[in-house]
Structures are given as C-alpha cells and as structure tokens.
Amino acid sequence: MKLTATAPFQPLAELPPHALGEREWLLECHCARHVTDLLKSQGWDVVPDLDCNVHCSSPDQRVYVGFLPESQEAARGELWHIHVTDNDGTTAWRQTFGPDTPARAVAGFLAALVAYPTRYCSCV
C-alpha cells in the first residue's frame, strides 16, 4: 500500500527568501478538522467518541492519532497524541502536541509522515 500526501512537500530551500519574511505564521485554529480531513483522504479510520475526542488509525493499523480534548492528558497539556508501532506491535515512537499547537501544524507533521512511507532514512 502506498500513501501519498494531499499537498506536495516543498522544502524550505525552494522558497524565495522574501516569502519567509513576509508571511503570517500559523498561530490559531485548534479544531481537529484539518487533521481528520487529511487522514480521511488517505483512507484512515476516523472515529469520534461520546466525549468529543477523535481517534484515527492508519489503514495498516500501525499509526494512531488521537485528538483528546476531554482527557486527563489534555489537562496536562497533551491535546494531540501520535503513536507509531513497529511490525511486532511495540511502540516505535510517539509524539504529542499541546493545545497551543495549531491543528494545521499537526496536519503538516502528519502529511510529512504520510509522504515518506519507508522506515529508513536515505542518509543512514
């Protein structure tokens, strides 16, 4: 199975210098829709629960993304949870994002994860 990002990845080196100095950076938007729309477009399961949390699973069930505004973790500053498991089911790595992280930034992080479907880095 091959996953592709919905928008092509453009490295910073390809952007003209003035584009970085004159832009407005992401500062707001904390709804889950930007992330869930991206993941749904890639065939992920997206399931809201009765507490307004949203749980997402990749098609191979090895990546979990949780938007957990009504959880104990959110009270500690962990609104977004991303867990990647290895082939044997053990946690390979995890990442959390707090409530101050714009949802579009989380979507960008996930788009980069989806855009690179191989587990190995070419520089190693």
Tab-separated table of C-alpha atoms in Angstrom, residues 2-100:
chain	number	residue	atom	x	y	z
A	2	LYS	CA	1.340	3.417	-0.896
A	3	LEU	CA	0.191	6.517	0.972
A	4	THR	CA	0.575	9.928	-0.576
A	5	ALA	CA	0.269	13.392	0.891
A	6	THR	CA	-2.540	15.586	-0.394
A	7	ALA	CA	-0.180	18.503	-0.999
A	8	PRO	CA	3.319	18.140	-2.430
A	9	PHE	CA	6.122	18.662	0.054
A	10	GLN	CA	8.129	21.792	-0.716
A	11	PRO	CA	11.448	22.060	1.146
A	12	LEU	CA	12.308	25.464	2.572
A	13	ALA	CA	15.326	25.713	0.254
A	14	GLU	CA	12.936	26.060	-2.705
A	15	LEU	CA	11.030	29.017	-1.246
A	16	PRO	CA	12.210	32.507	-2.197
A	17	PRO	CA	13.747	34.354	0.802
A	18	HIS	CA	11.092	37.085	0.769
A	19	ALA	CA	8.331	34.501	1.159
A	20	LEU	CA	9.556	33.581	4.619
A	21	GLY	CA	9.934	37.136	5.889
A	22	GLU	CA	6.586	38.476	4.676
A	23	ARG	CA	4.299	35.619	5.598
A	24	GLU	CA	1.958	35.160	8.529
A	25	TRP	CA	2.771	32.084	10.605
A	26	LEU	CA	0.181	29.659	11.894
A	27	LEU	CA	-0.985	30.840	15.280
A	28	GLU	CA	-4.565	29.717	15.665
A	29	CYS	CA	-7.109	27.077	14.739
A	30	HIS	CA	-7.347	24.296	17.218
A	31	CYS	CA	-10.173	22.230	15.764
A	32	ALA	CA	-9.478	18.681	14.617
A	33	ARG	CA	-10.965	19.094	11.126
A	34	HIS	CA	-7.707	19.894	9.310
A	35	VAL	CA	-6.170	16.698	10.616
A	36	THR	CA	-9.222	14.473	10.222
A	37	ASP	CA	-9.864	15.672	6.659
A	38	LEU	CA	-6.258	14.855	5.719
A	39	LEU	CA	-6.378	11.415	7.311
A	40	LYS	CA	-9.801	10.535	5.873
A	41	SER	CA	-8.489	11.431	2.405
A	42	GLN	CA	-5.709	8.866	2.956
A	43	GLY	CA	-8.112	6.074	3.897
A	44	TRP	CA	-7.656	6.259	7.668
A	45	ASP	CA	-10.404	5.298	10.100
A	46	VAL	CA	-11.628	8.387	11.971
A	47	VAL	CA	-13.946	7.763	14.921
A	48	PRO	CA	-15.258	10.372	17.368
A	49	ASP	CA	-16.288	9.208	20.816
A	50	LEU	CA	-19.054	10.440	23.121
A	51	ASP	CA	-16.599	12.711	24.981
A	52	CYS	CA	-15.726	14.699	21.805
A	53	ASN	CA	-12.341	13.003	21.458
A	54	VAL	CA	-11.367	11.786	17.980
A	55	HIS	CA	-9.398	8.580	17.334
A	56	CYS	CA	-7.708	7.883	13.982
A	57	SER	CA	-5.980	4.732	12.749
A	58	SER	CA	-3.879	4.272	9.644
A	59	PRO	CA	-5.014	1.670	7.082
A	60	ASP	CA	-2.354	-0.767	8.366
A	61	GLN	CA	-3.352	-0.034	12.000
A	62	ARG	CA	0.251	0.873	12.915
A	63	VAL	CA	-0.263	4.595	13.454
A	64	TYR	CA	-2.721	6.077	15.938
A	65	VAL	CA	-3.616	9.765	16.059
A	66	GLY	CA	-5.763	10.971	18.916
A	67	PHE	CA	-7.334	14.399	19.374
A	68	LEU	CA	-8.150	14.187	23.069
A	69	PRO	CA	-9.569	17.494	24.376
A	70	GLU	CA	-11.634	15.751	27.069
A	71	SER	CA	-8.888	13.594	28.543
A	72	GLN	CA	-6.587	13.728	31.556
A	73	GLU	CA	-3.694	14.105	29.104
A	74	ALA	CA	-5.210	17.327	27.732
A	75	ALA	CA	-5.357	18.697	31.254
A	76	ARG	CA	-1.576	18.101	31.379
A	77	GLY	CA	-1.068	19.912	28.064
A	78	GLU	CA	-1.129	16.947	25.647
A	79	LEU	CA	-4.010	17.514	23.211
A	80	TRP	CA	-2.720	15.510	20.224
A	81	HIS	CA	-1.226	12.019	20.551
A	82	ILE	CA	0.577	10.224	17.736
A	83	HIS	CA	1.807	6.661	18.277
A	84	VAL	CA	3.688	4.592	15.701
A	85	THR	CA	4.134	0.876	16.312
A	86	ASP	CA	6.726	-1.449	14.851
A	87	ASN	CA	5.842	-4.622	12.930
A	88	ASP	CA	5.776	-6.609	16.181
A	89	GLY	CA	3.304	-4.205	17.835
A	90	THR	CA	5.760	-2.457	20.151
A	91	THR	CA	5.798	1.328	20.243
A	92	ALA	CA	8.426	2.598	17.798
A	93	TRP	CA	7.954	6.253	18.744
A	94	ARG	CA	5.359	8.730	19.893
A	95	GLN	CA	4.773	12.455	19.686
A	96	THR	CA	2.385	14.766	21.484
A	97	PHE	CA	1.314	18.308	20.709
A	98	GLY	CA	-0.245	20.718	23.179
A	99	PRO	CA	-3.302	22.931	22.851
A	100	ASP	CA	-1.199	25.861	21.632
